[in-house]
Amino acid sequence: MTVSTRNVLLLGGLGVVGAGALSLPRSEVEAKSASRLSAAEMPKPFQSAFVKPPVLASDKVEVDPADGKPVNYYTLTEKAAMASILPRLQTPILGYNGIFPGPTISLDQGTKAVVRVRNQLPATHPNDGHVLSTSTHLHGSASLPQFDGYASDVTHTGFFKDYHYPNFQPARTLWYHDHGVHFTAQNAYSGLAAQYHMHDPLERQLLPQGDFDVPLIISDAMFAANGALGYDDNTHSGLWGDVILVNGKPWPVMKVQKRIYRFRVLNCSISRSVRLTLSTGDPLIIVGTDGGLIPTPQKVANYRHGGAERYEVLIDFRKYKTGQRIEMRNLSNPNNVDYDFTNKVMAFDVTDEPVNTGDPTWNTVPAQLAPGNEVMALTEKQATKVRKFRVKRNDVTNMWTIDDDSWQDVIASGYKKAAAEVDLNAVEVWEIENKSGGWFHPVHIHLVDFKILSRNGKAPFPQELGPKDVVYVGESETVRLLMKFGPHRGRYMVHCHNLPHEDHDMMVQFRVGLKEDDNDPNDPMTAALPQWDG
C-alpha cells in the first residue's frame, strides 16, 4: 500500500488519533508527509538555532545524617504550556516546568537527590480526554521500586510525589520521562522528557565538560494545521513524524569551535529509530552507552540507535575550515516511515572562536575509558540460569505481548504476576527473540545494567560494547544479555520502548529477592504514596 500524501486526518490537537490508521508492517508504507501544516508554516532544515536545555537549580542542599552524604532537593512542575517549535505558530505541550525538553538535572556520583514532581496538568487531556495522571521514571537509575516510576503508581492532578534517587552508579547519561500506565506514549510525546547527568571523577578527567558536553535529545513529531502536535500511532504500531527535533527545535544549527565535543545523544522518539552518520564520512567515536563509559572508544561510520537508548559520542571538529558546515544525518533503519527530510538531524557550523588549549580534552580521545566496569567484567560462566522471552504481536487481540503476558495480566493479578523471580545478586542470561515480522523492539529492563553477549549468535555491534539498559531487538533477531540483579529487592518492569507497544500492552514485571506472597516493604503501589499539593 502506498500513500503519496498522508491519508490520516489530523484533527488539530495534541494527542488526537488519526482516522484511517494503518496497522501494516512499516516497510509496506511509503509517504511524503505527515503534518497538515501549510507550506509557509512547515519548518525547513537548518533554519533554527541550536539550544541547550537549562540546568535545573536545586532548591536546597542538605546532608543525610545516616551516611553523611549530600542530598540535593529539586522541584519539577508538570504543566500545560505553549512552545515555540514552528516558525510562527505556537504548539501546546505538556512539560516539566512548562518546557520541552524539561530542564537537565546534573550532579555528582554520591550526591543523592530528592525530586518533588508536582502534577499541575489539566485533569484530563484537552483532546482525547484521558486522565492526566503521571508516573516519573528516572531511566538508568537503580532506584527503589516505589521511586522507579512503576507504571500503575500514578500521581493525579493536584498531587505531588517525592522521588528519592541514590546516584551511586558510575557516571552516565540518564533521562526522566513520564511512565503513566497506558498513556506513556502520548504523555512523553507531548513533552514530558528530559536528561539527567551523573558525573564522577574519571569521566570528568577524560571527557569534555561544560559548554563542550552537549545533550542532544532527538525526537520526531507531526503537526496539525494550527501548529498543535498531531498523534497517529497506526493502531498502536508506532508514530513516525515528518519533523525531526533536537532539543525541541527542528533540524537546528549549532556553532562549534575547532575542538573535540562530547554529545550525549538520547533518542526520545516514541517509535522511530535512527542511524546516525556525519556528512563528511568522518567517524563518530562512541565513548559511552546507557550505563556509562565503555572500556575503550569505538569508531563507527554510522550506528543504529533505538528509542530510549543513550550513546555518548565524540566528534572532532579540529580539521574543518572556518565556515564549513557538517551535517548529522539519519540513514534510517528497516520499518521506519521516512519522509522528505527525516534523513537530516542537525548541522554544525565551524567558527574561528579561539579554543582553550589548556583544557586537555580539546584534542584528546582517550585510549582507555572504563576497563574495570563491573557489568562488562561479568562472564557467562557466572550465570546460574538462562531465561527465554519472545516479543510478539497478537493479531487477534491487536495487543503486543512478552511471551503471552501483558501489563493487563499484571493488573488483573493484583500486581502479583511476574514473568521471572530472580534471587538478589543472581547472575542470569536473558535471551530475547523477535519474530514479530515488520517491527523492531527496543527492550528496556529496569533496575539493572546488562552486557550484550550476542546478536543472532554473533558479536554485538561496536557501539554496544558497554553497559546497557535498552537493547534494540531487530526484525528476526535474538539477543542474549548477561546481568546481575540488585542491589534492591522488589518488583521491576520489562517493556518495549516503542511506547505505543508498551501502552498496548508489551510490559511485564519481575521480582528480585521476593516470592509472590512475601511481605514487600518497597511495594511500588503503597510504599511512597503521592500527597495533596494543597
Tab-separated table of N, CA, C and O in Angstrom, residues 372-462:
chain	number	residue	atom	x	y	z
A	372	GLY	N	37.589	-1.409	33.876
A	372	GLY	CA	37.195	-2.201	35.038
A	372	GLY	C	35.710	-2.196	35.333
A	372	GLY	O	35.301	-2.546	36.437
A	373	ASN	N	34.883	-1.816	34.349
A	373	ASN	CA	33.441	-1.753	34.592
A	373	ASN	C	32.906	-3.101	35.075
A	373	ASN	O	33.160	-4.144	34.462
A	374	GLU	N	32.161	-3.071	36.170
A	374	GLU	CA	31.689	-4.300	36.813
A	374	GLU	C	30.777	-5.113	35.903
A	374	GLU	O	30.852	-6.346	35.838
A	375	VAL	N	29.911	-4.434	35.169
A	375	VAL	CA	28.973	-5.150	34.295
A	375	VAL	C	29.718	-5.827	33.154
A	375	VAL	O	29.476	-6.991	32.821
A	376	MET	N	30.653	-5.093	32.544
A	376	MET	CA	31.374	-5.656	31.399
A	376	MET	C	32.353	-6.750	31.824
A	376	MET	O	32.800	-7.546	30.992
A	377	ALA	N	32.670	-6.799	33.122
A	377	ALA	CA	33.560	-7.848	33.625
A	377	ALA	C	32.820	-9.157	33.908
A	377	ALA	O	33.459	-10.192	34.148
A	378	LEU	N	31.477	-9.142	33.882
A	378	LEU	CA	30.721	-10.376	34.099
A	378	LEU	C	31.037	-11.388	33.003
A	378	LEU	O	31.261	-11.015	31.847
A	379	THR	N	31.034	-12.656	33.376
A	379	THR	CA	31.246	-13.720	32.402
A	379	THR	C	30.050	-14.659	32.407
A	379	THR	O	29.365	-14.827	33.428
A	380	GLU	N	29.813	-15.283	31.262
A	380	GLU	CA	28.668	-16.168	31.143
A	380	GLU	C	28.759	-17.358	32.098
A	380	GLU	O	27.734	-17.920	32.516
A	381	LYS	N	29.966	-17.733	32.487
A	381	LYS	CA	30.136	-18.841	33.433
A	381	LYS	C	29.523	-18.535	34.796
A	381	LYS	O	29.203	-19.452	35.557
A	382	GLN	N	29.370	-17.248	35.115
A	382	GLN	CA	28.792	-16.869	36.396
A	382	GLN	C	27.280	-17.045	36.432
A	382	GLN	O	26.675	-17.047	37.508
A	383	ALA	N	26.656	-17.177	35.271
A	383	ALA	CA	25.200	-17.240	35.204
A	383	ALA	C	24.686	-18.551	35.784
A	383	ALA	O	25.209	-19.633	35.487
A	384	THR	N	23.657	-18.454	36.600
A	384	THR	CA	23.048	-19.641	37.207
A	384	THR	C	21.764	-20.055	36.500
A	384	THR	O	21.225	-21.125	36.795
A	385	LYS	N	21.290	-19.231	35.584
A	385	LYS	CA	20.036	-19.567	34.895
A	385	LYS	C	19.995	-18.826	33.561
A	385	LYS	O	20.502	-17.717	33.424
A	386	VAL	N	19.359	-19.467	32.566
A	386	VAL	CA	19.071	-18.846	31.280
A	386	VAL	C	17.557	-18.770	31.126
A	386	VAL	O	16.860	-19.790	31.265
A	387	ARG	N	17.049	-17.582	30.868
A	387	ARG	CA	15.608	-17.397	30.656
A	387	ARG	C	15.381	-16.930	29.220
A	387	ARG	O	16.158	-16.135	28.693
A	388	LYS	N	14.296	-17.397	28.621
A	388	LYS	CA	13.993	-17.042	27.249
A	388	LYS	C	12.653	-16.320	27.181
A	388	LYS	O	11.677	-16.740	27.804
A	389	PHE	N	12.647	-15.218	26.408
A	389	PHE	CA	11.445	-14.407	26.232
A	389	PHE	C	11.250	-14.149	24.738
A	389	PHE	O	12.212	-14.079	23.979
A	390	ARG	N	10.001	-13.969	24.350
A	390	ARG	CA	9.702	-13.628	22.964
A	390	ARG	C	8.819	-12.378	22.953
A	390	ARG	O	7.800	-12.318	23.646
A	391	VAL	N	9.220	-11.376	22.181
A	391	VAL	CA	8.394	-10.180	21.985
A	391	VAL	C	7.581	-10.381	20.721
A	391	VAL	O	8.121	-10.749	19.673
A	392	LYS	N	6.265	-10.148	20.805
A	392	LYS	CA	5.428	-10.503	19.665
A	392	LYS	C	4.115	-9.727	19.683
A	392	LYS	O	3.766	-9.056	20.668
A	393	ARG	N	3.407	-9.824	18.576
A	393	ARG	CA	2.109	-9.184	18.419
A	393	ARG	C	1.043	-10.269	18.294
A	393	ARG	O	1.213	-11.237	17.549
A	394	ASN	N	-0.060	-10.078	19.021
A	394	ASN	CA	-1.211	-10.963	18.910
A	394	ASN	C	-2.183	-10.328	17.918
A	394	ASN	O	-2.831	-9.327	18.230
A	395	ASP	N	-2.245	-10.878	16.718
A	395	ASP	CA	-3.061	-10.271	15.674
A	395	ASP	C	-4.557	-10.396	15.934
A	395	ASP	O	-5.360	-9.682	15.338
A	396	VAL	N	-4.951	-11.301	16.830
A	396	VAL	CA	-6.372	-11.457	17.157
A	396	VAL	C	-6.827	-10.330	18.074
A	396	VAL	O	-7.850	-9.675	17.851
A	397	THR	N	-6.049	-10.060	19.123
A	397	THR	CA	-6.423	-9.028	20.093
A	397	THR	C	-5.829	-7.663	19.774
A	397	THR	O	-6.163	-6.680	20.434
A	398	ASN	N	-4.935	-7.617	18.759
A	398	ASN	CA	-4.224	-6.383	18.418
A	398	ASN	C	-3.413	-5.868	19.606
A	398	ASN	O	-3.274	-4.662	19.820
A	399	MET	N	-2.887	-6.806	20.393
A	399	MET	CA	-2.090	-6.477	21.571
A	399	MET	C	-0.650	-6.917	21.336
A	399	MET	O	-0.385	-7.886	20.621
A	400	TRP	N	0.255	-6.188	21.977
A	400	TRP	CA	1.672	-6.537	21.980
A	400	TRP	C	1.984	-7.209	23.300
A	400	TRP	O	1.548	-6.747	24.362
A	401	THR	N	2.725	-8.313	23.260
A	401	THR	CA	2.981	-9.059	24.486
A	401	THR	C	4.441	-9.488	24.569
A	401	THR	O	5.171	-9.491	23.572
A	402	ILE	N	4.860	-9.846	25.774
A	402	ILE	CA	6.130	-10.528	26.013
A	402	ILE	C	5.773	-11.960	26.381
A	402	ILE	O	5.119	-12.190	27.395
A	403	ASP	N	6.170	-12.907	25.552
A	403	ASP	CA	5.565	-14.234	25.544
A	403	ASP	C	4.058	-14.026	25.348
A	403	ASP	O	3.676	-13.344	24.410
A	404	ASP	N	3.231	-14.556	26.222
A	404	ASP	CA	1.790	-14.296	26.097
A	404	ASP	C	1.298	-13.401	27.233
A	404	ASP	O	0.089	-13.354	27.521
A	405	ASP	N	2.216	-12.701	27.880
A	405	ASP	CA	1.875	-11.903	29.054
A	405	ASP	C	1.853	-10.419	28.710
A	405	ASP	O	2.572	-9.952	27.812
A	406	SER	N	1.056	-9.666	29.465
A	406	SER	CA	0.916	-8.238	29.248
A	406	SER	C	0.716	-7.530	30.581
A	406	SER	O	0.519	-8.166	31.621
A	407	TRP	N	0.765	-6.204	30.531
A	407	TRP	CA	0.534	-5.441	31.770
A	407	TRP	C	-0.908	-5.579	32.246
A	407	TRP	O	-1.176	-5.492	33.443
A	408	GLN	N	-1.832	-5.824	31.320
A	408	GLN	CA	-3.203	-6.091	31.744
A	408	GLN	C	-3.260	-7.314	32.647
A	408	GLN	O	-4.014	-7.347	33.622
A	409	ASP	N	-2.450	-8.321	32.333
A	409	ASP	CA	-2.403	-9.518	33.180
A	409	ASP	C	-1.836	-9.187	34.551
A	409	ASP	O	-2.286	-9.729	35.565
A	410	VAL	N	-0.823	-8.307	34.582
A	410	VAL	CA	-0.250	-7.899	35.869
A	410	VAL	C	-1.305	-7.189	36.704
A	410	VAL	O	-1.479	-7.471	37.899
A	411	ILE	N	-2.041	-6.259	36.102
A	411	ILE	CA	-3.089	-5.538	36.830
A	411	ILE	C	-4.147	-6.507	37.337
A	411	ILE	O	-4.566	-6.445	38.501
A	412	ALA	N	-4.570	-7.421	36.472
A	412	ALA	CA	-5.621	-8.372	36.844
A	412	ALA	C	-5.209	-9.274	38.000
A	412	ALA	O	-6.064	-9.759	38.753
A	413	SER	N	-3.906	-9.489	38.158
A	413	SER	CA	-3.416	-10.358	39.236
A	413	SER	C	-3.232	-9.605	40.552
A	413	SER	O	-2.741	-10.196	41.522
A	414	GLY	N	-3.622	-8.341	40.589
A	414	GLY	CA	-3.346	-7.544	41.774
A	414	GLY	C	-1.876	-7.206	41.902
A	414	GLY	O	-1.360	-7.069	43.014
A	415	TYR	N	-1.199	-7.085	40.761
A	415	TYR	CA	0.228	-6.738	40.656
A	415	TYR	C	1.133	-7.832	41.215
A	415	TYR	O	2.263	-7.568	41.610
A	416	LYS	N	0.640	-9.083	41.201
A	416	LYS	CA	1.448	-10.195	41.691
A	416	LYS	C	2.128	-10.976	40.568
A	416	LYS	O	3.223	-11.498	40.749
A	417	LYS	N	1.499	-11.074	39.410
A	417	LYS	CA	2.020	-11.908	38.330
A	417	LYS	C	3.384	-11.398	37.882
A	417	LYS	O	3.568	-10.209	37.618
A	418	ALA	N	4.362	-12.314	37.816
A	418	ALA	CA	5.719	-11.939	37.432
A	418	ALA	C	6.233	-12.896	36.357
A	418	ALA	O	6.013	-14.107	36.426
A	419	ALA	N	6.921	-12.333	35.383
A	419	ALA	CA	7.495	-13.153	34.318
A	419	ALA	C	8.748	-13.877	34.777
A	419	ALA	O	9.170	-14.845	34.143
A	420	ALA	N	9.345	-13.410	35.883
A	420	ALA	CA	10.546	-14.058	36.417
A	420	ALA	C	10.682	-13.708	37.889
A	420	ALA	O	10.350	-12.595	38.310
A	421	GLU	N	11.154	-14.672	38.672
A	421	GLU	CA	11.576	-14.435	40.054
A	421	GLU	C	13.067	-14.714	40.116
A	421	GLU	O	13.503	-15.835	39.829
A	422	VAL	N	13.863	-13.713	40.446
A	422	VAL	CA	15.313	-13.877	40.479
A	422	VAL	C	15.810	-13.630	41.889
A	422	VAL	O	15.238	-12.839	42.646
A	423	ASP	N	16.887	-14.302	42.245
A	423	ASP	CA	17.479	-14.102	43.557
A	423	ASP	C	18.272	-12.804	43.583
A	423	ASP	O	18.845	-12.374	42.568
A	424	LEU	N	18.322	-12.173	44.736
A	424	LEU	CA	19.148	-10.982	44.894
A	424	LEU	C	20.606	-11.343	44.626
A	424	LEU	O	21.125	-12.336	45.146
A	425	ASN	N	21.252	-10.561	43.786
A	425	ASN	CA	22.660	-10.722	43.387
A	425	ASN	C	22.898	-11.913	42.458
A	425	ASN	O	24.056	-12.250	42.184
A	426	ALA	N	21.822	-12.531	41.965
A	426	ALA	CA	21.987	-13.615	40.992
A	426	ALA	C	22.473	-13.054	39.654
A	426	ALA	O	22.134	-11.933	39.265
A	427	VAL	N	23.261	-13.850	38.948
A	427	VAL	CA	23.692	-13.524	37.588
A	427	VAL	C	22.943	-14.462	36.645
A	427	VAL	O	22.959	-15.685	36.818
A	428	GLU	N	22.275	-13.874	35.644
A	428	GLU	CA	21.484	-14.672	34.719
A	428	GLU	C	21.711	-14.204	33.285
A	428	GLU	O	22.123	-13.071	33.031
A	429	VAL	N	21.401	-15.109	32.356
A	429	VAL	CA	21.343	-14.778	30.934
A	429	VAL	C	19.880	-14.697	30.535
A	429	VAL	O	19.103	-15.619	30.808
A	430	TRP	N	19.509	-13.583	29.912
A	430	TRP	CA	18.166	-13.446	29.359
A	430	TRP	C	18.279	-13.398	27.837
A	430	TRP	O	19.039	-12.600	27.285
A	431	GLU	N	17.531	-14.257	27.196
A	431	GLU	CA	17.523	-14.346	25.739
A	431	GLU	C	16.186	-13.802	25.231
A	431	GLU	O	15.122	-14.273	25.642
A	432	ILE	N	16.236	-12.801	24.358
A	432	ILE	CA	15.020	-12.148	23.865
A	432	ILE	C	14.946	-12.345	22.358
A	432	ILE	O	15.858	-11.964	21.627
A	433	GLU	N	13.854	-12.934	21.907
A	433	GLU	CA	13.665	-13.267	20.486
A	433	GLU	C	12.548	-12.410	19.898
A	433	GLU	O	11.491	-12.229	20.508
A	434	ASN	N	12.774	-11.902	18.695
A	434	ASN	CA	11.781	-11.100	17.984
A	434	ASN	C	11.461	-11.768	16.653
A	434	ASN	O	12.265	-11.733	15.727
A	435	LYS	N	10.281	-12.351	16.565
A	435	LYS	CA	9.803	-12.897	15.290
A	435	LYS	C	8.470	-12.252	14.934
A	435	LYS	O	7.606	-12.870	14.309
A	436	SER	N	8.312	-10.962	15.336
A	436	SER	CA	7.019	-10.293	15.145
A	436	SER	C	6.845	-9.704	13.762
A	436	SER	O	5.902	-8.963	13.520
A	437	GLY	N	7.763	-9.975	12.839
A	437	GLY	CA	7.568	-9.522	11.471
A	437	GLY	C	8.132	-8.137	11.247
A	437	GLY	O	9.318	-7.912	11.435
A	438	GLY	N	7.274	-7.200	10.850
A	438	GLY	CA	7.745	-5.896	10.413
A	438	GLY	C	7.927	-4.882	11.495
A	438	GLY	O	7.653	-3.697	11.276
A	439	TRP	N	8.394	-5.275	12.666
A	439	TRP	CA	8.611	-4.335	13.752
A	439	TRP	C	9.915	-4.651	14.466
A	439	TRP	O	10.301	-5.810	14.593
A	440	PHE	N	10.565	-3.611	14.925
A	440	PHE	CA	11.701	-3.771	15.824
A	440	PHE	C	11.249	-3.342	17.212
A	440	PHE	O	10.295	-2.565	17.360
A	441	HIS	N	11.948	-3.833	18.236
A	441	HIS	CA	11.537	-3.558	19.610
A	441	HIS	C	12.752	-3.184	20.459
A	441	HIS	O	13.610	-4.039	20.707
A	442	PRO	N	12.860	-1.920	20.889
A	442	PRO	CA	13.882	-1.578	21.885
A	442	PRO	C	13.374	-1.998	23.272
A	442	PRO	O	12.402	-1.435	23.779
A	443	VAL	N	13.998	-2.983	23.862
A	443	VAL	CA	13.513	-3.571	25.113
A	443	VAL	C	14.309	-3.003	26.288
A	443	VAL	O	15.546	-3.045	26.294
A	444	HIS	N	13.599	-2.493	27.274
A	444	HIS	CA	14.205	-1.883	28.465
A	444	HIS	C	13.947	-2.767	29.679
A	444	HIS	O	12.805	-3.152	29.947
A	445	ILE	N	15.013	-3.092	30.390
A	445	ILE	CA	14.921	-3.827	31.649
A	445	ILE	C	15.261	-2.849	32.776
A	445	ILE	O	16.360	-2.297	32.815
A	446	HIS	N	14.309	-2.623	33.662
A	446	HIS	CA	14.515	-1.680	34.761
A	446	HIS	C	15.511	-2.246	35.783
A	446	HIS	O	15.773	-3.443	35.816
A	447	LEU	N	16.054	-1.386	36.597
A	447	LEU	CA	16.943	-1.654	37.727
A	447	LEU	C	18.378	-1.937	37.331
A	447	LEU	O	19.306	-1.384	37.912
A	448	VAL	N	18.605	-2.782	36.321
A	448	VAL	CA	19.944	-3.312	36.080
A	448	VAL	C	20.571	-2.729	34.810
A	448	VAL	O	19.885	-2.304	33.885
A	449	ASP	N	21.898	-2.747	34.792
A	449	ASP	CA	22.658	-2.622	33.543
A	449	ASP	C	23.013	-4.038	33.094
A	449	ASP	O	23.225	-4.929	33.920
A	450	PHE	N	23.096	-4.238	31.789
A	450	PHE	CA	23.438	-5.567	31.296
A	450	PHE	C	24.527	-5.486	30.228
A	450	PHE	O	24.824	-4.421	29.670
A	451	LYS	N	25.106	-6.632	29.970
A	451	LYS	CA	26.115	-6.800	28.928
A	451	LYS	C	25.474	-7.592	27.788
A	451	LYS	O	24.881	-8.649	28.014
A	452	ILE	N	25.571	-7.074	26.563
A	452	ILE	CA	25.060	-7.807	25.408
A	452	ILE	C	26.097	-8.855	25.019
A	452	ILE	O	27.231	-8.522	24.655
A	453	LEU	N	25.703	-10.113	25.109
A	453	LEU	CA	26.616	-11.207	24.772
A	453	LEU	C	26.662	-11.467	23.279
A	453	LEU	O	27.743	-11.674	22.703
A	454	SER	N	25.502	-11.473	22.633
A	454	SER	CA	25.476	-11.820	21.213
A	454	SER	C	24.177	-11.358	20.592
A	454	SER	O	23.176	-11.103	21.276
A	455	ARG	N	24.207	-11.296	19.257
A	455	ARG	CA	23.024	-10.977	18.467
A	455	ARG	C	23.002	-11.978	17.315
A	455	ARG	O	23.904	-11.993	16.482
A	456	ASN	N	21.986	-12.854	17.323
A	456	ASN	CA	21.921	-13.955	16.336
A	456	ASN	C	23.209	-14.765	16.315
A	456	ASN	O	23.705	-15.172	15.263
A	457	GLY	N	23.767	-14.982	17.489
A	457	GLY	CA	24.963	-15.800	17.617
A	457	GLY	C	26.256	-15.093	17.278
A	457	GLY	O	27.338	-15.681	17.421
A	458	LYS	N	26.171	-13.841	16.861
A	458	LYS	CA	27.366	-13.075	16.512
A	458	LYS	C	27.630	-12.012	17.577
A	458	LYS	O	26.791	-11.742	18.430
A	459	ALA	N	28.807	-11.413	17.486
A	459	ALA	CA	29.187	-10.396	18.466
A	459	ALA	C	28.253	-9.187	18.373
A	459	ALA	O	27.707	-8.888	17.298
A	460	PRO	N	28.029	-8.485	19.489
A	460	PRO	CA	27.244	-7.255	19.426
A	460	PRO	C	27.934	-6.210	18.553
A	460	PRO	O	29.121	-6.321	18.245
A	461	PHE	N	27.164	-5.197	18.155
A	461	PHE	CA	27.735	-4.121	17.350
A	461	PHE	C	28.775	-3.345	18.160
A	461	PHE	O	28.716	-3.319	19.391
A	462	PRO	N	29.729	-2.691	17.489
A	462	PRO	CA	30.775	-1.961	18.235
A	462	PRO	C	30.223	-0.946	19.230
A	462	PRO	O	30.767	-0.808	20.336
